CSV table of C-alpha atoms in Angstrom, one decimal:
chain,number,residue,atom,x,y,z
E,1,UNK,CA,6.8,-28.7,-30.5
E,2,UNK,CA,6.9,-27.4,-27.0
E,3,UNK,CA,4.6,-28.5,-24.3
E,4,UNK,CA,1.2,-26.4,-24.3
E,5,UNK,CA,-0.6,-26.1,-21.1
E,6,UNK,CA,-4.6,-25.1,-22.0
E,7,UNK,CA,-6.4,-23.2,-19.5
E,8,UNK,CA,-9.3,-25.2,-17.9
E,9,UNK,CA,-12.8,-24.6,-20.1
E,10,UNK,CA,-14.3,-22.3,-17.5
E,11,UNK,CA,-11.6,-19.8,-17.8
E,12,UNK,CA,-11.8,-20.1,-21.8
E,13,UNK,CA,-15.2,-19.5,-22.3
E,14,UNK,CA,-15.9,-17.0,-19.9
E,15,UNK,CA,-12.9,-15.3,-22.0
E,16,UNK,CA,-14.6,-15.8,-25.3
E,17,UNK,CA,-17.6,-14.2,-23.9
E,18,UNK,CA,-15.8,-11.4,-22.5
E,19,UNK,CA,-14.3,-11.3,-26.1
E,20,UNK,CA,-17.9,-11.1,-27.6
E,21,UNK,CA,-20.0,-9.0,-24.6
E,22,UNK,CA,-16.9,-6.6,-23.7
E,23,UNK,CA,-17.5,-4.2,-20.4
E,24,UNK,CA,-21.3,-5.2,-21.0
E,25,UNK,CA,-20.7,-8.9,-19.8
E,26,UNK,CA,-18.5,-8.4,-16.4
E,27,UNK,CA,-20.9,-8.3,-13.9
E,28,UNK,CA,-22.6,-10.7,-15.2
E,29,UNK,CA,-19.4,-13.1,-14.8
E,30,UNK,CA,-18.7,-12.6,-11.7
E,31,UNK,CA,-15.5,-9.5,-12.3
E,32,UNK,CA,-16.3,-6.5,-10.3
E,33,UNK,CA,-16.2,-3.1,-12.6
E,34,UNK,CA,-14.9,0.0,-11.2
E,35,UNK,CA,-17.3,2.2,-9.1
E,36,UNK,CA,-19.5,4.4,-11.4
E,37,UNK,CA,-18.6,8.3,-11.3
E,38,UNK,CA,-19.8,11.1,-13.6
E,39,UNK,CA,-19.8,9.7,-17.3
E,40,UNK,CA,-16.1,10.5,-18.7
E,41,UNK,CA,-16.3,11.8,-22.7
E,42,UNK,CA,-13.9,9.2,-23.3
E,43,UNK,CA,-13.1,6.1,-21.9
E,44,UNK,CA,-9.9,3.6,-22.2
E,45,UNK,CA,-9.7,-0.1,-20.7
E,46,UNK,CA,-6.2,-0.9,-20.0
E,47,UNK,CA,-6.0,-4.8,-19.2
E,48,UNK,CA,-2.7,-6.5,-17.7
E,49,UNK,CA,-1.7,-9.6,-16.5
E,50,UNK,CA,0.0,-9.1,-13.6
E,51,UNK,CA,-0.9,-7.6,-9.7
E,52,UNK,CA,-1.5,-4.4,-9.4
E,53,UNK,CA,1.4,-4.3,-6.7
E,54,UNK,CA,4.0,-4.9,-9.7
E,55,UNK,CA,6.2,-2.3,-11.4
E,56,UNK,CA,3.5,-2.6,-14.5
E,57,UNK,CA,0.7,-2.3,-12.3
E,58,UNK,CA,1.5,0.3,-10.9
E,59,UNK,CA,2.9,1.9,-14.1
E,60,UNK,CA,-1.0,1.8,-15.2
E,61,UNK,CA,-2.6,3.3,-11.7
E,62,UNK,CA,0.3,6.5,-12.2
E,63,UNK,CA,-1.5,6.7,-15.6
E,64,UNK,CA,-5.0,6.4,-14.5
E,65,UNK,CA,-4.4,9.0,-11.7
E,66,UNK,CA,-2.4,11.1,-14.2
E,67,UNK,CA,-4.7,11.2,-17.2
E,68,UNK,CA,-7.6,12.3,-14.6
E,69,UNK,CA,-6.3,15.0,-13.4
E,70,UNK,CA,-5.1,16.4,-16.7
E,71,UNK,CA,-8.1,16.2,-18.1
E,72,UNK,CA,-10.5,17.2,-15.4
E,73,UNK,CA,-12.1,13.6,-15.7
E,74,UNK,CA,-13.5,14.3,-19.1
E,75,UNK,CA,-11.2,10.9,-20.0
E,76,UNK,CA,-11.2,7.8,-17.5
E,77,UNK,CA,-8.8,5.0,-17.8
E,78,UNK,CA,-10.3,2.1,-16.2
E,79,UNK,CA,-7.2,-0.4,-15.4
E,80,UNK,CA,-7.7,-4.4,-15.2
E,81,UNK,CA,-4.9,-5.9,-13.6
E,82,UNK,CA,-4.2,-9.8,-12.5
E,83,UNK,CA,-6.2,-11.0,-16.0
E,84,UNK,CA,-9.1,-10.0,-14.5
E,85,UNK,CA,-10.5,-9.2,-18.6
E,86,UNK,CA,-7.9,-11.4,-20.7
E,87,UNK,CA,-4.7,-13.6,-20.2
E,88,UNK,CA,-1.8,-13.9,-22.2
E,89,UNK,CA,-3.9,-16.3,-24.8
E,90,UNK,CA,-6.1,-13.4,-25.8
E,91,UNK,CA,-5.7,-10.1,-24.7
E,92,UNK,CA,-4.2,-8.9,-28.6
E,93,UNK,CA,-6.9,-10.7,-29.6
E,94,UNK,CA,-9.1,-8.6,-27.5
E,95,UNK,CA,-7.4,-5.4,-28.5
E,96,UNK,CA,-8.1,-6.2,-32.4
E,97,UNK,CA,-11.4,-6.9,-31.4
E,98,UNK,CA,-12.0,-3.1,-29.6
E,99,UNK,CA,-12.5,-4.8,-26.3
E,100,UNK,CA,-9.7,-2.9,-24.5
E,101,UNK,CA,-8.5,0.4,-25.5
E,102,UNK,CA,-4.8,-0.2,-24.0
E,103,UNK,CA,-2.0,-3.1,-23.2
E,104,UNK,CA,1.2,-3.4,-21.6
E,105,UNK,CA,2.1,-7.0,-23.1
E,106,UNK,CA,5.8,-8.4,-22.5
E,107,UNK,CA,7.9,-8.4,-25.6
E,108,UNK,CA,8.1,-12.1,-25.7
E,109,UNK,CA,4.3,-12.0,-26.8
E,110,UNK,CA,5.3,-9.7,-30.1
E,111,UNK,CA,7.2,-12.6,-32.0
E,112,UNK,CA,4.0,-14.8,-31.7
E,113,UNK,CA,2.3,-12.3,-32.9
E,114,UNK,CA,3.8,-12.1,-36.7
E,115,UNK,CA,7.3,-10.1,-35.1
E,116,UNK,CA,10.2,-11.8,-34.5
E,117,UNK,CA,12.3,-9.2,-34.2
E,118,UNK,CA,10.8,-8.6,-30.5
E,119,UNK,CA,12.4,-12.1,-29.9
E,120,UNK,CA,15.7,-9.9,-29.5
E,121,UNK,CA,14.5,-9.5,-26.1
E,122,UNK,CA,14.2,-12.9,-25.2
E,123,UNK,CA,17.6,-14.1,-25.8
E,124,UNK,CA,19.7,-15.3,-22.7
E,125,UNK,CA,22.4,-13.5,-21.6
E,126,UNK,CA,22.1,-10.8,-24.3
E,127,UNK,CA,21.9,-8.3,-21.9
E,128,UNK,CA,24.2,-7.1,-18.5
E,129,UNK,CA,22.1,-4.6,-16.9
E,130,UNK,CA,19.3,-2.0,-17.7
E,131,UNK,CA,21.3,0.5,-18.8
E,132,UNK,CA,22.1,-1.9,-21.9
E,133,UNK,CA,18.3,-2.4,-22.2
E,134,UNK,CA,17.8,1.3,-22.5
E,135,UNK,CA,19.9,1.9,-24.9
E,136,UNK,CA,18.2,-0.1,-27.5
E,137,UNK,CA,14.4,0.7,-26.4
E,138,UNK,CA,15.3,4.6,-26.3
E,139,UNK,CA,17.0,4.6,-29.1
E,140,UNK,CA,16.6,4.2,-33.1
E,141,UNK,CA,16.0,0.3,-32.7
E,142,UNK,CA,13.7,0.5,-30.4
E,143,UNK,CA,11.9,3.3,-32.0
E,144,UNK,CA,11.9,1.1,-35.1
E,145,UNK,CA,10.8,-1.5,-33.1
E,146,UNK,CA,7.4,0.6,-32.0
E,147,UNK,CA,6.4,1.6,-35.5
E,148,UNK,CA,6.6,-2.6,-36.9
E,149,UNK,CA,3.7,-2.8,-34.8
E,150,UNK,CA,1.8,-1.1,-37.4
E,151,UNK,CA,2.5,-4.0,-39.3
E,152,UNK,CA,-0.1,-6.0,-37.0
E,153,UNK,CA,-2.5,-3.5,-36.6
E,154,UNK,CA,-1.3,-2.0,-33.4
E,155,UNK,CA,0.4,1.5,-32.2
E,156,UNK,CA,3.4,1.2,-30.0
E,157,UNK,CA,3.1,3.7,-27.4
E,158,UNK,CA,6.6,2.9,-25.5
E,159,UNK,CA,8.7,0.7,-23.6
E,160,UNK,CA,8.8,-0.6,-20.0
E,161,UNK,CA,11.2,-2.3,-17.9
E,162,UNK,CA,10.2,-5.6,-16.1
E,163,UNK,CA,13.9,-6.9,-14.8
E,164,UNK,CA,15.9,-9.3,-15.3
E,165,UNK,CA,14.0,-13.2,-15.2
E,166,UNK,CA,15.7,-15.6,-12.3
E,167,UNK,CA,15.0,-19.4,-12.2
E,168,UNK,CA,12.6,-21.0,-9.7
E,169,UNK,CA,12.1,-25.2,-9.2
E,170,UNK,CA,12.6,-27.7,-6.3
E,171,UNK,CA,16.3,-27.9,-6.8
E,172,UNK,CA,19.1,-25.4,-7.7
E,173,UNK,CA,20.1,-25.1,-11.0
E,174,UNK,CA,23.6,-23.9,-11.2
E,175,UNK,CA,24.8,-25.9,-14.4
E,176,UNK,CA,23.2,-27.1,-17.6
E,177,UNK,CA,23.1,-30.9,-15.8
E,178,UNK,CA,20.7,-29.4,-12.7
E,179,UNK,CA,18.3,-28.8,-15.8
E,180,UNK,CA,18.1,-32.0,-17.3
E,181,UNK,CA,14.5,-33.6,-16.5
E,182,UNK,CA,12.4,-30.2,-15.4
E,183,UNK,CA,9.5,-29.2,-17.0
E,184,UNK,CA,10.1,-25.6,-17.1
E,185,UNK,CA,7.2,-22.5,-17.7
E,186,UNK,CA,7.5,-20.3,-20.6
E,187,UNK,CA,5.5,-17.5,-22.3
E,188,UNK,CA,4.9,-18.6,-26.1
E,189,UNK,CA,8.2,-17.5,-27.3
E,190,UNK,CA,10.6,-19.7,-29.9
E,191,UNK,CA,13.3,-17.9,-28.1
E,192,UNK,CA,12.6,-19.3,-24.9
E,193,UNK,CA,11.4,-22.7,-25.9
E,194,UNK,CA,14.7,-23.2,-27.7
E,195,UNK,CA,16.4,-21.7,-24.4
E,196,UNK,CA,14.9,-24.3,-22.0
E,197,UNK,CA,15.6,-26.9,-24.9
E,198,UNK,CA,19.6,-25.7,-25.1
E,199,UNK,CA,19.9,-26.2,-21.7
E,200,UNK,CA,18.1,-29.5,-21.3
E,201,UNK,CA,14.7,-29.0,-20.3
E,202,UNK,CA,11.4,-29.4,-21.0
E,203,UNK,CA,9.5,-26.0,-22.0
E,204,UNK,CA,6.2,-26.1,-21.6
E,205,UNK,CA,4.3,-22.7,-23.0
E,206,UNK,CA,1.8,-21.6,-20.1
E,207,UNK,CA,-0.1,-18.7,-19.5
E,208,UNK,CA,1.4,-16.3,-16.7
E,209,UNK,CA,-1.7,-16.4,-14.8
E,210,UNK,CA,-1.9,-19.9,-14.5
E,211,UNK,CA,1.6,-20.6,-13.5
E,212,UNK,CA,1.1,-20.8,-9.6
E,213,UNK,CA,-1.9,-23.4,-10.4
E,214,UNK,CA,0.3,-25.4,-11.8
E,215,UNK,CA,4.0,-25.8,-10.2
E,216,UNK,CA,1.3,-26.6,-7.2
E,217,UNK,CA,-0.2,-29.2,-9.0
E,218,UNK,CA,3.4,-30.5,-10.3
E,219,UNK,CA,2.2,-29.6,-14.0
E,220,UNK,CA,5.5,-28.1,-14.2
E,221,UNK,CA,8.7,-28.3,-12.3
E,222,UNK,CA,10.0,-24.7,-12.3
E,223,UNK,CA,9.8,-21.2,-14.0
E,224,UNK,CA,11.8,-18.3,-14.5
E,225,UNK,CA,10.6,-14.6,-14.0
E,226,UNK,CA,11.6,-11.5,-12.4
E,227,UNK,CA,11.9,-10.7,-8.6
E,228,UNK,CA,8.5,-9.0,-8.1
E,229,UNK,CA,6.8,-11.6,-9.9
E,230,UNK,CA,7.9,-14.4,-8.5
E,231,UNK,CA,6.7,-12.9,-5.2
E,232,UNK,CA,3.6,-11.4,-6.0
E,233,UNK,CA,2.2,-14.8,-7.4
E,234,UNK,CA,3.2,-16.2,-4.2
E,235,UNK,CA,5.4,-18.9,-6.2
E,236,UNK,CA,7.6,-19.2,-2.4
E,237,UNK,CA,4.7,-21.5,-1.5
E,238,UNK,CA,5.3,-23.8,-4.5
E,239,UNK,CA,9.1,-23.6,-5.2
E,240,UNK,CA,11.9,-24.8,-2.6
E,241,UNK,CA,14.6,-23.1,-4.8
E,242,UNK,CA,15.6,-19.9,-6.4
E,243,UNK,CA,18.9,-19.0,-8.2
E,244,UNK,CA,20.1,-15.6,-9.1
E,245,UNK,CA,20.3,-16.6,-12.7
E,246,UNK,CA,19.8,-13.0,-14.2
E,247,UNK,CA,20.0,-15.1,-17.5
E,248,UNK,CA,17.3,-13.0,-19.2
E,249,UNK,CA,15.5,-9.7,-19.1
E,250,UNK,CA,11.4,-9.5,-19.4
E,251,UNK,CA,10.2,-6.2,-20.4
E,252,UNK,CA,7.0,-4.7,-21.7
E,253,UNK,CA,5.7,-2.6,-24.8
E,254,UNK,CA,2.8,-0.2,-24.4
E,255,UNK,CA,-0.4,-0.8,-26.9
E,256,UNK,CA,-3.4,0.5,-28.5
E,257,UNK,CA,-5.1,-0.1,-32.0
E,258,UNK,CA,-4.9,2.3,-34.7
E,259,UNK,CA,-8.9,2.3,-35.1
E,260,UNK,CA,-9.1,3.6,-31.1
E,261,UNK,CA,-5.9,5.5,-31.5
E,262,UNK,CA,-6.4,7.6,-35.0
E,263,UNK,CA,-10.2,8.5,-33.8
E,264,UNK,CA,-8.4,10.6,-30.8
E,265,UNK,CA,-8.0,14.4,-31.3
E,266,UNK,CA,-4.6,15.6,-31.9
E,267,UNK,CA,-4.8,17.3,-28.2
E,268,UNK,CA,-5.8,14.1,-26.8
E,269,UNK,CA,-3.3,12.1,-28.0
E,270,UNK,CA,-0.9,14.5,-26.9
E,271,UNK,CA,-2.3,14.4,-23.6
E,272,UNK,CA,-2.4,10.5,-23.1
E,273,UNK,CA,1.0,10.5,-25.3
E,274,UNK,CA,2.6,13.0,-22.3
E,275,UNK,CA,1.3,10.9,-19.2
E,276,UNK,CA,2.3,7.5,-20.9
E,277,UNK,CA,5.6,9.1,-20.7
E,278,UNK,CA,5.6,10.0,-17.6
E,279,UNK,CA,4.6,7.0,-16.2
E,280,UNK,CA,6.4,4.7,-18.0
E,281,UNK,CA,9.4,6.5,-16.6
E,282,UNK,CA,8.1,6.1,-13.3
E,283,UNK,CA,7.2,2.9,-14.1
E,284,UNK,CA,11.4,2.3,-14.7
E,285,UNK,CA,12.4,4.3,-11.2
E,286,UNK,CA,10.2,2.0,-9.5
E,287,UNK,CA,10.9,-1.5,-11.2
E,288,UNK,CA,14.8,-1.0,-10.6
E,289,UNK,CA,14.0,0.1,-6.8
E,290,UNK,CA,11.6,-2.8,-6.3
E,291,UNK,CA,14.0,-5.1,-7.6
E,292,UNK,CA,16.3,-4.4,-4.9
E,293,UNK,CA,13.5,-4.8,-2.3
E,294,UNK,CA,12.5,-8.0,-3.6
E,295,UNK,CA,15.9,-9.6,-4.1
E,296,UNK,CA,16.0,-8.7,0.3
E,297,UNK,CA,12.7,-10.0,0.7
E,298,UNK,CA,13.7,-13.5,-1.4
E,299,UNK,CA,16.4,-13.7,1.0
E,300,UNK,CA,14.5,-13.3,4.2
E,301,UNK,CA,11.9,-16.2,3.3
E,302,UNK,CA,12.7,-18.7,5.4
E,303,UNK,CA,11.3,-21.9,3.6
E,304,UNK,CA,13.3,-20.8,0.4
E,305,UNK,CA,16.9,-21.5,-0.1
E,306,UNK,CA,18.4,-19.0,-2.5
E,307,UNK,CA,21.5,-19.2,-4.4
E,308,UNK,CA,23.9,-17.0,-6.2
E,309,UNK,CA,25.8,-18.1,-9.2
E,310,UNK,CA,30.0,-17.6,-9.6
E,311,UNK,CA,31.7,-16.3,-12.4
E,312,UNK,CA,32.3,-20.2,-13.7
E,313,UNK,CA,28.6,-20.9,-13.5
E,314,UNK,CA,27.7,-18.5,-15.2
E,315,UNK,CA,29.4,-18.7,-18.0
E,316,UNK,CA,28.8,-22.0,-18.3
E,317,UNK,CA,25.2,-21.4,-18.7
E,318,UNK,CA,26.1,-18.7,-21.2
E,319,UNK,CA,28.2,-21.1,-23.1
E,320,UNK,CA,25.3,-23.6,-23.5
E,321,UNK,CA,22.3,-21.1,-24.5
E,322,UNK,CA,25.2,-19.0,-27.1
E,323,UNK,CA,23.3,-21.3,-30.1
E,324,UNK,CA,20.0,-20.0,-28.7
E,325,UNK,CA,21.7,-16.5,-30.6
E,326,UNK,CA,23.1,-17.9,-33.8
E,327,UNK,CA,19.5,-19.8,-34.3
E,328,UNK,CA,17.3,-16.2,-33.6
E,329,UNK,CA,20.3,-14.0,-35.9
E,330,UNK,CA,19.9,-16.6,-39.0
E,331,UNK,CA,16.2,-16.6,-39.1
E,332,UNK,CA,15.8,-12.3,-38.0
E,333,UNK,CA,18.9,-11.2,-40.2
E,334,UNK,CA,22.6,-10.0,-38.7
E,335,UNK,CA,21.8,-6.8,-38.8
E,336,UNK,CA,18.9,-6.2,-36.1
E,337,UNK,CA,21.1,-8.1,-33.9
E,338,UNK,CA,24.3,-6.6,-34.7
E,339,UNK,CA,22.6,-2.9,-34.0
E,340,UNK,CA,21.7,-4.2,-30.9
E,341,UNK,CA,25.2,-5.6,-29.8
E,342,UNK,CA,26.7,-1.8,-31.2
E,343,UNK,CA,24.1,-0.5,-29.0
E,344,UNK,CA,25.0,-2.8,-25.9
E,345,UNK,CA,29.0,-2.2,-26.5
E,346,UNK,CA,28.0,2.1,-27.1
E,347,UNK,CA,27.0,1.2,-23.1
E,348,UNK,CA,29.9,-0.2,-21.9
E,349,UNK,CA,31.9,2.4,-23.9
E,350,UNK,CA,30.8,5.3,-22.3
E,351,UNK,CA,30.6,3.7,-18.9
E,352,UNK,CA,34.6,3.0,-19.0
């Protein structure tokens, strides 16, 4: 079993009162709600974990600001960012339990959640570039993927693009021997325990939010996450090394629960529906363009040494995490991940 990091009691059981109290309880513990204007007819909580200054975050303030206007403020999206209402650990939890109307979880958390076939995602060095990404969430796997989620009592709304994940630590960690050693974050994924394991290291299954805490506190030695993320959570401060690993994409799938969703009218639906659209498309522009800013800003730091992989290294890596994809295609079946190689090779084909 993989290394599991708990969250310090106070953090726990101010979420399991959260859990319990919902909106009623945040004053009370100390998380600021948003300013009071005329009473909307309906309201929608959309918790995150990330900053607001991320693609995601973002993604949800286009959203809020869309869904306002469209509706003349009769509905109110109220947006949670940073797990400011619940972490990694609960926030489905919290969804089930009616205490947020909307979530934007990463993929990675659907296979812990009674769906492996969301592991897909996870696997390392599945994917070249977004385009390759898009064709499998826009098209009939993808939508396939959306209605399974009915399966655990939740409505896929859409797809979002994080990036593509990099690798953080005190070292670099150009070949499977640099890993050997590190205790290495993860979200609570098989795929990625069994990734960290392939290529030596330790995994340890942490909560995004409590990362920075602890590669501070030597908890853990490194991490691996996208551009903006690594930035936003300051993790510069913490880490001496980066390398341009691009060994795995993060990505995110929109939420709500069929009780919430089904007790919507048909024009309102349509209406949130429309602006999810929107702004998950905007959420895409602007995750591909702030990757490019953050990849100059990582290399303008000047306590961080950054480094870029060859061909060779590369594949090397590759070579080591290829079990990583027999393991995932003999427990899922051949043909989710066959589909989604025809999908990735439909890319390249109409590319050339």
């Amino acid at each position: 079993m993989p290394h599991r990091v708990r969250p310090d009691r106070t953090r726990a059981l101010r979420r399991r009162l959260l859990l319990a109290s919902g909106l009623a309880g945040l004053t009370a513990m100390g998380v600021a709600a948003p300013a009071q204007a005329a009473r909307p007819e309906l309201l929608l909580r959309f918790s995150h974990v990330v900053a607001a200054g991320t693609p995601k975050g973002q993604m949800a303030l286009h959203f809020q600001r869309l869904v306002a206007q469209r509706s003349a403020g009769r509905i109110r999206v109220e947006v949670y960012p940073d797990s400011q209402l619940y972490g990694d650990e609960d926030e489905l939890e919290a969804l089930k339990l009616g205490a947020v109307e909307l979530l934007a979880p990463s993929l990675s958390k659907f296979g812990q959640a009674g769906l492996p076939e969301f592991e897909v995602f996870d696997l390392p060095f599945l994917f070249d570039d977004l385009a390759q990404v898009r064709r499998v969430t826009q098209g009939p796997v993808g939508r396939r993927l959306l209605e399974r989620l009915a399966h655990q009592q939740m409505v896929g709304l859409g797809f979002m693009d994080g990036s593509f994940k990099q690798m953080s630590a005190n070292r670099p960690l150009r070949a499977p021997a640099d890993f050997k050693g590190l205790r290495l974050r993860v979200q609570a994924s098989r795929v990625l325990v069994a990734q960290m394991r392939a290529l030596g290291a330790e995994p340890v299954v942490l909560p995004f939010g409590e990362t920075r805490r602890a590669l501070a506190r030597r908890v853990v030695d490194g991490a691996e996450n996208p551009l903006s993320n690594f930035l936003t959570q300051g993790l510069q401060a913490v880490q001496t090394d980066l390398t341009l690993t691009r060994h795995g994409y993060l990505g995110y799938a929109v939420v709500s629960h069929p009780r919430f969703w089904d007790s919507l009218s048909a024009a309102d639906r349509a209406l949130l529906r429309q602006a999810l659209a929107e702004s998950l498309a905007f959420g895409n522009r602007l995750s591909a363009e702030l990757d490019r800013q953050a990849l100059a800003q990582v290399l303008d730091l000047p306590r961080l040494r950054v480094h870029a992989l060859s061909l060779p290294e590369r594949a090397a890596l590759q070579r080591t995490a290829q079990a990583v994809q027999q393991n995932f295609e003999q427990r899922v079946g051949h043909g989710l991940l066959a589909e989604v190689r025809g999908a990735i090779a439909s890319t390249t084909a109409a590319e050339d």
